[in-house]
Coordinates of C-alpha atoms and ligand atoms in Angstrom, one line a residue:
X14 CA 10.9 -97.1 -51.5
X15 CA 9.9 -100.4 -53.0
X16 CA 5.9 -101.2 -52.9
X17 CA 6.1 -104.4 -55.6
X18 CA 4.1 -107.2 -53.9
X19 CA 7.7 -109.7 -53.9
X20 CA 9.7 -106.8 -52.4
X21 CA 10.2 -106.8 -49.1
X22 CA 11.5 -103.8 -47.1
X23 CA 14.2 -103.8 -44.9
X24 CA 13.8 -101.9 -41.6
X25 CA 16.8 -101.5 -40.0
X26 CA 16.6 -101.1 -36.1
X27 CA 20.3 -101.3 -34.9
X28 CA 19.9 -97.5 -33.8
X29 CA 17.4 -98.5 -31.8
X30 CA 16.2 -101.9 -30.5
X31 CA 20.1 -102.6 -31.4
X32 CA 21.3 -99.8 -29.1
X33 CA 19.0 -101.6 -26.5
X34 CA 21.6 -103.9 -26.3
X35 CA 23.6 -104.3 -22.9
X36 CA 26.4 -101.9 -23.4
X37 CA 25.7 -100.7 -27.2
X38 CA 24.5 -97.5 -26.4
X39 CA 26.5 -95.1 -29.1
X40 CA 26.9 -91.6 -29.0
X41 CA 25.8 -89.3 -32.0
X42 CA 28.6 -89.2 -34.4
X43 CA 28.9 -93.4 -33.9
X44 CA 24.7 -93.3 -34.7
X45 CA 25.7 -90.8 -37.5
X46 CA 28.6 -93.0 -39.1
X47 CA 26.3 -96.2 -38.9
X48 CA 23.1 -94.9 -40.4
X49 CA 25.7 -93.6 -43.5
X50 CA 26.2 -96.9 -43.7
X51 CA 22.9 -98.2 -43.5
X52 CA 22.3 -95.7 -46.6
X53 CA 24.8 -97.7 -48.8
X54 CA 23.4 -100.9 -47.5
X55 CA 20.5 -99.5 -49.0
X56 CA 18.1 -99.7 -46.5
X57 CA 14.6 -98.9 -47.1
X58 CA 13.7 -97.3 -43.6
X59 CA 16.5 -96.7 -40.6
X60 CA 14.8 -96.5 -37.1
X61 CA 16.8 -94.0 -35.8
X62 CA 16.0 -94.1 -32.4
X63 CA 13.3 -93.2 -29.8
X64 CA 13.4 -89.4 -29.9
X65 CA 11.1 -88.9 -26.4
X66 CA 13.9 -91.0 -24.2
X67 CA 16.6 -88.2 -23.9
X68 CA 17.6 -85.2 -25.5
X69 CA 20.7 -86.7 -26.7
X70 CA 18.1 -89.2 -28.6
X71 CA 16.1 -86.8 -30.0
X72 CA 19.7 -84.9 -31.0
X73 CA 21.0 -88.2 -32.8
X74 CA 17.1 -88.6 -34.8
X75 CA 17.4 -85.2 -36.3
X76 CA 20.8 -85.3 -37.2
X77 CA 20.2 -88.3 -39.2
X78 CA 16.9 -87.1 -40.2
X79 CA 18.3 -83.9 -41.8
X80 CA 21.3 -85.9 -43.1
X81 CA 21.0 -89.5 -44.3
X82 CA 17.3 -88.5 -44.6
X83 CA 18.3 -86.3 -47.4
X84 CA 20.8 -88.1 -49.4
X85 CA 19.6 -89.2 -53.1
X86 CA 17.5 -91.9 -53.0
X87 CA 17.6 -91.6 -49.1
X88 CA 15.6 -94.5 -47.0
X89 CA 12.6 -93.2 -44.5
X90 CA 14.1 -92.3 -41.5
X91 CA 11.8 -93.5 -38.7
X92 CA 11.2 -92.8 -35.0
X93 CA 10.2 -94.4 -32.4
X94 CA 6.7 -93.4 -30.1
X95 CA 4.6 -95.2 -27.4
X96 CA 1.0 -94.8 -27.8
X97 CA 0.9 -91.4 -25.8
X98 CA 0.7 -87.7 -27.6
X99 CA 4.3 -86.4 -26.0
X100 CA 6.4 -89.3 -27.8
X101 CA 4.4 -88.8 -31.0
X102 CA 5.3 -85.1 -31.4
X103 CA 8.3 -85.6 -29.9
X104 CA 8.6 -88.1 -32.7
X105 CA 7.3 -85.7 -35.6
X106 CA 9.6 -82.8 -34.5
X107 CA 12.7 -85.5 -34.7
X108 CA 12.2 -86.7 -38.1
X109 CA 10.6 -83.8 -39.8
X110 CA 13.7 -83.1 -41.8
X111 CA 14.1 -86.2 -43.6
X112 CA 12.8 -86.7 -46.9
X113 CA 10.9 -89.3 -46.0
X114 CA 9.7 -89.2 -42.4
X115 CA 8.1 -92.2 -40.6
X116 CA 6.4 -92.4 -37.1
X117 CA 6.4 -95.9 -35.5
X118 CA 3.8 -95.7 -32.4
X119 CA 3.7 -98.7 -30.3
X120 CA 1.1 -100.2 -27.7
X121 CA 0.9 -103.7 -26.1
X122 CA -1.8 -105.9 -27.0
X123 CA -1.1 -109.1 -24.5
X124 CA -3.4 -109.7 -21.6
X125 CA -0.2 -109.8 -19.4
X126 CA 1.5 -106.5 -21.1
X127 CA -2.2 -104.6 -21.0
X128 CA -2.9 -105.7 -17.3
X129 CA 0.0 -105.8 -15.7
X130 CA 2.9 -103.2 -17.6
X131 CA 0.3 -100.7 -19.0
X132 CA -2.9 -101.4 -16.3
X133 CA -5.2 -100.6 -18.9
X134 CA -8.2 -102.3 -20.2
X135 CA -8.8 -104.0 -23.8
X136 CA -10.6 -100.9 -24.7
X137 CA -8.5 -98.2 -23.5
X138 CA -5.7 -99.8 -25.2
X139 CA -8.1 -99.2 -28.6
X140 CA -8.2 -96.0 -27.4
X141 CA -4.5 -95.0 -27.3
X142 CA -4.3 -96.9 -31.1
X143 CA -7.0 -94.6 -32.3
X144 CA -5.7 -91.3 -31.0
X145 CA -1.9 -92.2 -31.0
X146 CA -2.3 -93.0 -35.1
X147 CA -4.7 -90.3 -36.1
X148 CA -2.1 -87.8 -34.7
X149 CA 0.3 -89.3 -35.7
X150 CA -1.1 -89.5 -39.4
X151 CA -1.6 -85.6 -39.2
X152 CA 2.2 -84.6 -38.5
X153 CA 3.4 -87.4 -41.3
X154 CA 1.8 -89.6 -44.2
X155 CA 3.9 -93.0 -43.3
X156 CA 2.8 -93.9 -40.0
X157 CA 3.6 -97.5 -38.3
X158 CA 1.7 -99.3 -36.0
X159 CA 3.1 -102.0 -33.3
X160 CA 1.0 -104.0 -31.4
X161 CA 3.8 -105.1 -28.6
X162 CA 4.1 -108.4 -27.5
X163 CA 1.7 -109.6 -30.5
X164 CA 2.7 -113.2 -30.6
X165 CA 1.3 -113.9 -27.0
X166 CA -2.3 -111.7 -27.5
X167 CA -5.2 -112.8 -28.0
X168 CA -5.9 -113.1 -31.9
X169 CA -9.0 -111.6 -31.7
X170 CA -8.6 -109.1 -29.7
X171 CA -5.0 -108.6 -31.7
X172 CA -7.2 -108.5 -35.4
X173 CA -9.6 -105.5 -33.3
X174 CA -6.3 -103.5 -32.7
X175 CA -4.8 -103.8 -36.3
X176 CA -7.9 -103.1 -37.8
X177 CA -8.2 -99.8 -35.7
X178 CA -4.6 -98.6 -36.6
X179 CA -5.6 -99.3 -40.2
X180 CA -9.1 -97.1 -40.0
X181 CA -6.9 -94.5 -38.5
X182 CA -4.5 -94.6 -41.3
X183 CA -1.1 -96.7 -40.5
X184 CA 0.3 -97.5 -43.8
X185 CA 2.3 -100.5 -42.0
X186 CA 1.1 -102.6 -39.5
X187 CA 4.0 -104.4 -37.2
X188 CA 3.4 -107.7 -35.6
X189 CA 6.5 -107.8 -33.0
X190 CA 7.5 -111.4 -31.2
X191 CA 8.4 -108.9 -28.4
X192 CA 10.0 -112.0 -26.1
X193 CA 10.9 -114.6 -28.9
X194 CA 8.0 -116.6 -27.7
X195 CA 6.9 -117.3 -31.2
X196 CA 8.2 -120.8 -33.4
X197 CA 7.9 -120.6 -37.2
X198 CA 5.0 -122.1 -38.1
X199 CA 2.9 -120.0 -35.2
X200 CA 4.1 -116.9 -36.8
X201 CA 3.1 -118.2 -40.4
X202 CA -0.5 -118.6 -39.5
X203 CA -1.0 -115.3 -37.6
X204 CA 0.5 -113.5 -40.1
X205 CA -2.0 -115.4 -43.1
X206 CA -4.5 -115.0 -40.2
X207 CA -4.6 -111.4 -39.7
X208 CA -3.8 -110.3 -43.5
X209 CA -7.0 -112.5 -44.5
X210 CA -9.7 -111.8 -41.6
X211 CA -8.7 -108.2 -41.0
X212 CA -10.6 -105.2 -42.9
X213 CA -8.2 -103.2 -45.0
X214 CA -5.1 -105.3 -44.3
X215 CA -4.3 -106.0 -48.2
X216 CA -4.2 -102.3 -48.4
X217 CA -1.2 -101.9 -45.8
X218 CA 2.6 -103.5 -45.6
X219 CA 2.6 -106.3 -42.7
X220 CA 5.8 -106.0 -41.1
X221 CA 7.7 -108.6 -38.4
X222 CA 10.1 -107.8 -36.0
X223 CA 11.1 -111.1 -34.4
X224 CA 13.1 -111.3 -31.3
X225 CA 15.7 -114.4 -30.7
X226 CA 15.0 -115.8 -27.0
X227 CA 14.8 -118.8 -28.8
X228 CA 17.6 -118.6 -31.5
X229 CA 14.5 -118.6 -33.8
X230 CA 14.3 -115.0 -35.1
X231 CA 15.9 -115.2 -38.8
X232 CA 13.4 -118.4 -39.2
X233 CA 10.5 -116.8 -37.7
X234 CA 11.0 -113.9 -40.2
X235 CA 11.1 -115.9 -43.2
X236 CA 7.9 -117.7 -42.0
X237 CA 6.2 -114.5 -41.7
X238 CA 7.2 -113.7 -45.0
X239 CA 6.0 -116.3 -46.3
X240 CA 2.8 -116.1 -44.6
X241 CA 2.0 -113.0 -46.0
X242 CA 4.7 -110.2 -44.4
X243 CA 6.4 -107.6 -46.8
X244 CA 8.6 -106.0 -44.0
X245 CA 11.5 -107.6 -42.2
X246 CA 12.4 -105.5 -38.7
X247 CA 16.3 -106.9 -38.2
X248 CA 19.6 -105.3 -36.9
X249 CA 23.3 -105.8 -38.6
X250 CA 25.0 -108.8 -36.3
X251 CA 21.5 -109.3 -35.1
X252 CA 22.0 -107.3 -31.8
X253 CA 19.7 -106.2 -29.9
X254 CA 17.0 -106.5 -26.4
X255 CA 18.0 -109.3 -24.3
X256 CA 19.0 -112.3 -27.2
X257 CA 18.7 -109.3 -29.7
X258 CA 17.0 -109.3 -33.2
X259 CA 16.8 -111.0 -36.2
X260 CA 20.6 -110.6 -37.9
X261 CA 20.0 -109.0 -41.2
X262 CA 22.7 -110.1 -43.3
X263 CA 21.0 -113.5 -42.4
X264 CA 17.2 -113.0 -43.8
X265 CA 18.4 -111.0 -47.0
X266 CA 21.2 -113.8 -47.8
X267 CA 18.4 -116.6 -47.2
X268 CA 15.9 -115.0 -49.5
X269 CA 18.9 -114.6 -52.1
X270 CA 20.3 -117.9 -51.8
X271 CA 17.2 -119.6 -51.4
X272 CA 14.5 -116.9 -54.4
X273 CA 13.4 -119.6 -56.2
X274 CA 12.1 -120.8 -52.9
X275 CA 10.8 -118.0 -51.4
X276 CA 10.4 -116.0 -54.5
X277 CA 11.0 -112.6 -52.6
X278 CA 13.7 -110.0 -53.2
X279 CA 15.1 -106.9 -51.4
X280 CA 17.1 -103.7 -52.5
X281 CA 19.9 -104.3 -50.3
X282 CA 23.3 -104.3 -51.2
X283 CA 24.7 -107.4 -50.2
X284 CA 28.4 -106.4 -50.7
X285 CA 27.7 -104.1 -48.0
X286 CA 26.8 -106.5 -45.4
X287 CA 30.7 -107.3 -43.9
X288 CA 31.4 -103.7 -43.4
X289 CA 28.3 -102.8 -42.3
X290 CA 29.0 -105.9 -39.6
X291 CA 32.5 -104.6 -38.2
X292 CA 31.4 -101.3 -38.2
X293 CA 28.4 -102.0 -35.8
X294 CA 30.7 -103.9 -34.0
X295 CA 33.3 -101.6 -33.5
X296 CA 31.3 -98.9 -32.3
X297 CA 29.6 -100.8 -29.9
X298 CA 32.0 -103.4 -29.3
X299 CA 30.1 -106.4 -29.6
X300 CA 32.5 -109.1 -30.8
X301 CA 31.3 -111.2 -33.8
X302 CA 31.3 -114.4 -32.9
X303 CA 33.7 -116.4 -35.3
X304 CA 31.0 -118.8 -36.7
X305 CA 28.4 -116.4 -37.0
X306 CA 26.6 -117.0 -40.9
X307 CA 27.6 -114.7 -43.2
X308 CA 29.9 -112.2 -41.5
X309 CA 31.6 -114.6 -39.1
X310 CA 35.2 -114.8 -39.7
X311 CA 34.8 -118.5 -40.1
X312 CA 31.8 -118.3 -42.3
X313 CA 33.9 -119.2 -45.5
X314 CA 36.4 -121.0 -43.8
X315 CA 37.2 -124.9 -44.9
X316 CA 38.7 -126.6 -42.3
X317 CA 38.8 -130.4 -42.6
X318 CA 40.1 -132.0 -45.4
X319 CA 37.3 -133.6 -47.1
X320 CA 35.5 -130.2 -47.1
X321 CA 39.3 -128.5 -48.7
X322 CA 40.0 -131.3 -51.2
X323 CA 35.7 -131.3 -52.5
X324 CA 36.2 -127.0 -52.6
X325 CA 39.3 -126.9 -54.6
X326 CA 37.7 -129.3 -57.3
X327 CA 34.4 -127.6 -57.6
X328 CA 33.8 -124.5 -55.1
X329 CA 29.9 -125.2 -55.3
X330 CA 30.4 -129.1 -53.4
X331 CA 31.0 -126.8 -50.3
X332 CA 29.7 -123.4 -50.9
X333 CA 26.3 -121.7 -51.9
X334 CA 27.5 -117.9 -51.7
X335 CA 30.4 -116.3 -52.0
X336 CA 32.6 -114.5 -50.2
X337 CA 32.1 -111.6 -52.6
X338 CA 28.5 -111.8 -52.1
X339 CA 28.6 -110.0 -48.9
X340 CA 31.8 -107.9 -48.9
X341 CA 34.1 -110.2 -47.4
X342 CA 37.4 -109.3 -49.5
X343 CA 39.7 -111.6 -48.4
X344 CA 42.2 -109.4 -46.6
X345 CA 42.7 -106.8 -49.8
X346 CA 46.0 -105.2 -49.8
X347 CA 45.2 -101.5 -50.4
X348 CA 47.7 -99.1 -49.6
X349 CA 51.7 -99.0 -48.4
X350 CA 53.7 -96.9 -46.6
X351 CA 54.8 -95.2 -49.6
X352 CA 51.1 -94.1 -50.5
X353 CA 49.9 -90.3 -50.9
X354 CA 47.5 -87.9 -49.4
X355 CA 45.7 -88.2 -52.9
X356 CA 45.5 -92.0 -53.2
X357 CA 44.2 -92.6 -49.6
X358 CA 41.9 -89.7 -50.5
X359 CA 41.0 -92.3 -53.7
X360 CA 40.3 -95.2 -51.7
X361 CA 38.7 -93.3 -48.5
X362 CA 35.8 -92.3 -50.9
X363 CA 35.6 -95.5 -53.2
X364 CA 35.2 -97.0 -49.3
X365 CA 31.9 -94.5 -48.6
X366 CA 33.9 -92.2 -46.8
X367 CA 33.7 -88.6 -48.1
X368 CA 36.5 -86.6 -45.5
X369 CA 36.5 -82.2 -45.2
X370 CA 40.6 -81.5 -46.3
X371 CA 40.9 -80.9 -42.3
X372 CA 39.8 -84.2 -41.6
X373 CA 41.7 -86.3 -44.2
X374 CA 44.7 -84.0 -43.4
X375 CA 44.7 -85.6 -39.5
X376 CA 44.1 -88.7 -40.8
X377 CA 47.0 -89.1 -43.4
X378 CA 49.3 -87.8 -40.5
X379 CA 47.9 -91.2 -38.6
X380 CA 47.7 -93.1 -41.5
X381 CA 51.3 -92.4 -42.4
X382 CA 52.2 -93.3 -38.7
X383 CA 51.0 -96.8 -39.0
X384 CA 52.6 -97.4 -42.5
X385 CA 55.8 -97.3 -40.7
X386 CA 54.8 -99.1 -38.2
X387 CA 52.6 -102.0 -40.7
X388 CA 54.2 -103.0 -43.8
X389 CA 50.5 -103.4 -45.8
X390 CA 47.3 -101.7 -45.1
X391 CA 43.9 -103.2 -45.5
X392 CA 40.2 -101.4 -45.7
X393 CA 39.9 -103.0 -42.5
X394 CA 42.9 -101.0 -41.0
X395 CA 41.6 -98.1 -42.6
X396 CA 38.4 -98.2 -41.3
X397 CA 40.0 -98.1 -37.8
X398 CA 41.6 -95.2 -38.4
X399 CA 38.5 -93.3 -39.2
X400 CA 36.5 -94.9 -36.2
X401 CA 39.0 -93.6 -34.1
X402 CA 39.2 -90.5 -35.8
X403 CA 35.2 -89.9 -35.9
X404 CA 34.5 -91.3 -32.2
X405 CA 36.7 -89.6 -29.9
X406 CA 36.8 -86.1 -30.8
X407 CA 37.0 -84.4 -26.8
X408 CA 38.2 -87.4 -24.5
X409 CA 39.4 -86.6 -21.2
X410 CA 41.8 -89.0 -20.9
X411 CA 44.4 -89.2 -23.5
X412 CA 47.3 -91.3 -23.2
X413 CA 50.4 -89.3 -24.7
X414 CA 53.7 -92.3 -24.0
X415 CA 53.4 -95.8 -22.8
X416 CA 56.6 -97.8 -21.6
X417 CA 56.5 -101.1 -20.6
X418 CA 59.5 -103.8 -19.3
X419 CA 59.0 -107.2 -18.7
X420 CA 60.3 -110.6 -19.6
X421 CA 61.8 -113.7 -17.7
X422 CA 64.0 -111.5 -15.8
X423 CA 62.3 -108.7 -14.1
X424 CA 58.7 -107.8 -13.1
X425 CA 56.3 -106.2 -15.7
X426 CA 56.4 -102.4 -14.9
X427 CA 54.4 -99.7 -17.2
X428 CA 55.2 -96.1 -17.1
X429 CA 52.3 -94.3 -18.5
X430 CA 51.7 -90.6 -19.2
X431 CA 48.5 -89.3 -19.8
X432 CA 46.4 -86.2 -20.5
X433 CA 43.8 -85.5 -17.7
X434 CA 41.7 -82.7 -18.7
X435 CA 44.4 -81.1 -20.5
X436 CA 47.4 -81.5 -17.8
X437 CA 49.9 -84.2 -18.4
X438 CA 50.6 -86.7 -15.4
X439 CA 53.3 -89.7 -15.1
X440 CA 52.9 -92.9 -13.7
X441 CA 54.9 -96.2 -13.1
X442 CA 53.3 -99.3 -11.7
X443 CA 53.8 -102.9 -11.4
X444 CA 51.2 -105.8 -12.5
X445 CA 50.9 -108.9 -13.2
X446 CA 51.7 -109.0 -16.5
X447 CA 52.2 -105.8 -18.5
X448 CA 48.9 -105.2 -19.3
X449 CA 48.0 -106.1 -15.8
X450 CA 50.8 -103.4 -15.1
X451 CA 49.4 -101.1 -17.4
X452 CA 45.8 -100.9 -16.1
X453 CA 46.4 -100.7 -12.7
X454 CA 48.6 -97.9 -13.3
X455 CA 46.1 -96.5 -15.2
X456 CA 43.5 -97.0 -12.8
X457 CA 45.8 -94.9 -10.5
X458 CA 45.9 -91.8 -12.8
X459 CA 42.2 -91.8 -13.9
X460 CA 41.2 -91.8 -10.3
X461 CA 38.5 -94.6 -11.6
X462 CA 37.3 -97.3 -9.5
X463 CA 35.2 -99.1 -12.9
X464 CA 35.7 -102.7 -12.4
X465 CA 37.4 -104.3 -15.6
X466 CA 34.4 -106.9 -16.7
X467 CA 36.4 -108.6 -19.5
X468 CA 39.2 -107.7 -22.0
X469 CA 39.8 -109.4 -25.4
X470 CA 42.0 -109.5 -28.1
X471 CA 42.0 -110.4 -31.8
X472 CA 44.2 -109.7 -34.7
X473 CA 42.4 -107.6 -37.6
X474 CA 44.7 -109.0 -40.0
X475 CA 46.3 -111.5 -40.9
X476 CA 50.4 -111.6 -40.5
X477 CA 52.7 -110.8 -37.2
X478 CA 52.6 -107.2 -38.2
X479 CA 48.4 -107.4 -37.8
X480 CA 47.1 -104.4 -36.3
X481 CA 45.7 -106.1 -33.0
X482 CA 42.0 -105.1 -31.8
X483 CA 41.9 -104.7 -28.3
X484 CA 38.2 -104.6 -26.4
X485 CA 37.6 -104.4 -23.2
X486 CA 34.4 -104.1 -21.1
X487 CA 34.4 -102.0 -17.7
X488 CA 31.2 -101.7 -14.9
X489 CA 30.7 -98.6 -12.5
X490 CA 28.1 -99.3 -10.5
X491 CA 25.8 -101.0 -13.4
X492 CA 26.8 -98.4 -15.8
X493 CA 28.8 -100.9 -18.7
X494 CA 31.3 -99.4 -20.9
X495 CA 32.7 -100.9 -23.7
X496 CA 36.0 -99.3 -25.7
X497 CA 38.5 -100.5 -28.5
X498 CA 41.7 -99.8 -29.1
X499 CA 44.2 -100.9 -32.3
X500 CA 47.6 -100.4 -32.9
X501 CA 50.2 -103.1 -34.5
X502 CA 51.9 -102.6 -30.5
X503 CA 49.1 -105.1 -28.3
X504 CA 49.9 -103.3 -25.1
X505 CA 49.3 -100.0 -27.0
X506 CA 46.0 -101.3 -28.1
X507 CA 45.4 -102.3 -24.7
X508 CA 46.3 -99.3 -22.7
X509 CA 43.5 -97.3 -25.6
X510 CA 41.1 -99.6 -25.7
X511 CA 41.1 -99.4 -21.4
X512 CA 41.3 -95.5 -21.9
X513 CA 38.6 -95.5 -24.7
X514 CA 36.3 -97.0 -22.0
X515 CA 36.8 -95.0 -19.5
X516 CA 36.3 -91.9 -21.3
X517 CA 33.1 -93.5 -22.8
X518 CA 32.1 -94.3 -19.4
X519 CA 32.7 -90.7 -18.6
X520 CA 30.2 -89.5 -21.2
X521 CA 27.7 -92.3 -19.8
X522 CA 28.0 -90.9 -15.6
X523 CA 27.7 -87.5 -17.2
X524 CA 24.3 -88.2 -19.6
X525 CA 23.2 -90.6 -16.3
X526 CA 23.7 -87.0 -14.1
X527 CA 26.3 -88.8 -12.2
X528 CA 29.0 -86.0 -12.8
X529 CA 27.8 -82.0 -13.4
X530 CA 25.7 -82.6 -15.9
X531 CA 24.7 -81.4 -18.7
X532 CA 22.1 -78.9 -19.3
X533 CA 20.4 -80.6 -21.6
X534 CA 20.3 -84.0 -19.4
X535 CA 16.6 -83.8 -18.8
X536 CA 15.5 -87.3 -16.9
X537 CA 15.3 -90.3 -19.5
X538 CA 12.5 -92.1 -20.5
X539 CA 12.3 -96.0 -20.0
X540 CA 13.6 -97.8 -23.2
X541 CA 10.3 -99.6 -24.9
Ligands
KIV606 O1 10.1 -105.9 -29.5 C1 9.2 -105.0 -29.6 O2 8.1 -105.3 -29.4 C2 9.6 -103.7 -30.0 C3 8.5 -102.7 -30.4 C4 8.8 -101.4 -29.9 C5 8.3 -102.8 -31.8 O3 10.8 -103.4 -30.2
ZN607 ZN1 12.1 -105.3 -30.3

């Protein structure tokens, strides 16, 4: 990990204030694929989750732990803690395997957080930071203090609680704008304020994990960078609590674009960044919104002529990175229909994916499936394949045929067969469209009454033979689901990306104990 004084460490917390995210929770092998990925980004630390909550958390923190925590040149793989002696061994246990283990113990500091959340006094809450970091310090050596809700405490009182963690040996002291309260030259001053008045605080990392209730989050970073932070707490696509977190692709590009400014630098890899983005969003099926910077699909887009006719003399009049920069190919033709085992083997690993025979053997049967169906492949297309692949290993609802007639003519009637627990069962239904047809009629057959929140559609590549991305959002009583489905067929995408959700949403009621659970459902712990 990087400890020059113009490095600044990226702490990625997708897996866990991004899983906070209405909807994004992810199962194990999604948290697994994404923390890979995080790895090639080059992360310095991955906060994996918050290994007290559930057992499936604490499942998905060791699993990474033991391996992305161990890869060459692996990043710290970091867990999550309140202030209270359970979560921090909870905590230790979790991330004991990696290579190099972090604990991240949290307490809040605001008058409002202390007196009405926690109901404990100023000094109790000094208390908790004393004990919660000195154990935590015995069980690991990298230990990370956050004083919640920092950028609405009282500065004094907020200096007394840093100092504290640092007696007790927190190598990194967090300053979290817990409700993106905080504007960017507030943030400056605190952070110059506390790293100049507090005992020991040169000796420690100052880290700021910025919130964007305000749309202010990637500025309020960079202004505590520059007064004095070294860490930078963000998520890929910026999700996260609420208005979610600062986007990472957006601090690291600024500090790129903009060094001789800021004069800072990270180790990420900045070609990472756009797979990094549609991964994230494809397992937790929060669309990128076309304009978002850097990973948008508009972000290198010229539309209006002045903007065109200035870019084709001198790329530079309309364009300060590019596209290259962070990954974006330009819709790379890769592979063909008339491609081998061995050559998608090639690109598979030149991609970051490393497949066992078996698995590469199930996905060159699929692969070859959609070559007849798609003329030209793209990584994007492949990447699909393997979500699908990795995501859904033991659904109970598999579809098995769809038919669907429509037109001018005659109303739109799907005939669907599907896989219920291992038995096949046939349906035809009418709708109001076909995919209207299609999800009733699947409705029927699941036996689900989910409410269908919102379903969209997008096109993953260019062309009319573009595999379309289908997502669609489902409620059950407050219990969200989100799945995705692609295929080059729409309806076929549709009638997956409905099925994907449900069977998501049938792993949700189970971990929630709404069906037989689990034995290893024990009750969850609030989410920090
Ligand atoms: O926003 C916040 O305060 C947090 C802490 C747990 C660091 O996510
Ligand atoms: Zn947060």
């Amino acid at each position: 990990m990087s400890s020059m004084p113009d490095m600044v460490r990226i702490f990625d917390t997708t897996l866990r204030d991004g899983e906070q995210s209405p909807g994004a929770s992810m199962q194990k092998e999604e948290k697994l694929q994404v923390a890979r990925q995080l790895a090639r980004l080059n992360v310095d630390i991955i906060e994996a989750g918050f290994p007290v909550a559930s057992p499936d958390d604490f499942d998905a923190v060791q699993s990474i732990a033991q391996e992305v925590g161990n890869l060459p040149e692996a990043p710290a793989i970091c867990g999550l803690a309140r202030a209270v002696d359970k979560d921090i061994l909870t905590a230790a246990k979790a991330v004991s395997a990696a290579s190099l283990p972090r604990i991240h113990t949290f307490i809040a500091t605001s008058p409002i957080h202390m007196d009405k959340k926690l109901k404990m006094s100023p000094e109790g809450v000094l208390k908790a930071i004393e004990r919660s970091v000195t154990l935590a310090r015995k069980h690991v050596e990298d230990v990370e203090f956050s004083a919640e809700d920092a950028l609405r405490s009282d500065r004094t009182f907020l200096a007394k609680a840093v100092q504290v963690a640092i007696e007790c040996g927190a190598s990194t002291v967090n300053i979290p704008d817990t409700v993106g309260y905080a504007v960017p030259g507030g943030i400056r001053d605190l952070f110059r304020f506390l790293i100049d008045t507090v005992p020991g605080a040169k000796q420690v990392v100052f880290s700021c994990h910025c919130h964007d209730d305000l749309g202010l989050a990637v500025a309020n970073s960079l202004s505590a960078l520059e007064g004095g932070a070294r860490q930078v707490e963000c998520t890929v696509n910026g999700i996260g609590e609420r208005a979610g977190n600062a986007a990472m692709e957006e601090v690291v590009m600024a500090l790129k674009v903009r060094k001789a400014w800021f004069g800072l630098d990270t180790r990420i890899r900045t070609e990472e960044f756009f797979r990094s983005s549609r991964l994230v969003s494809s397992v937790t099926g929060m669309v990128v919104q076309p304009n978002k910077a850097i990973v948008g699909e508009n972000a290198f887009a010229h539309e209006s002529g002045i903007h065109q006719d200035g870019f084709l003399k001198d790329k530079d009049t309309y364009e300060i990175l590019v596209p290259e920069q962070v990954g974006v190919s330009g819709g790379k033709l890769i592979l063909g229909k008339h491609s081998g085992r061995h050559a998608l083997k090639d690109r598979l690993e030149t991609m970051g994916y490393v497949l066992s025979d078996e698995e590469l053997d199930r996905l060159f049967v699929r692969f070859k499936k959609l070559a007849d169906q798609k003329k030209d492949l793209y990584e994007e297309d492949l990447e699909t394949l393997i979500w699908e692949e990795d995501t859904h290993p033991k659904d109970r609802f598999v579809l098995k045929r769809l038919h669907v007639s429509g037109g001018t003519e005659i109303p739109p009637t799907a005939t669907v067969v599907l896989e219920r627990d291992g038995v096949e069962h046939r349906m035809a239904g009418l709708g109001d469209g076909p995919v209207d047809a299609i999800y009733r009629t699947v409705s029927k057959l699941t036996g689900t009454t989910s409410r269908l929140v919102s379903y969209s559609v997008k096109a993953i590549t260019g062309g009319t033979d573009a595999l379309g991305e289908v997502t669609v959002r489902i409620d059950l009583d407050g219990l969200l689901s989100i799945g995705q489905g692609a295929d080059t067929d729409i309806l076929v995408a549709s009638a997956k990306a409905y099925l994907a959700a449900l069977n998501r949403l049938e792993r949700k009621k189970m971990k929630a104990g709404i069906l037989s659970p689990h034995p290893s459902n024990a009750k969850a712990t609030p989410s920090p």
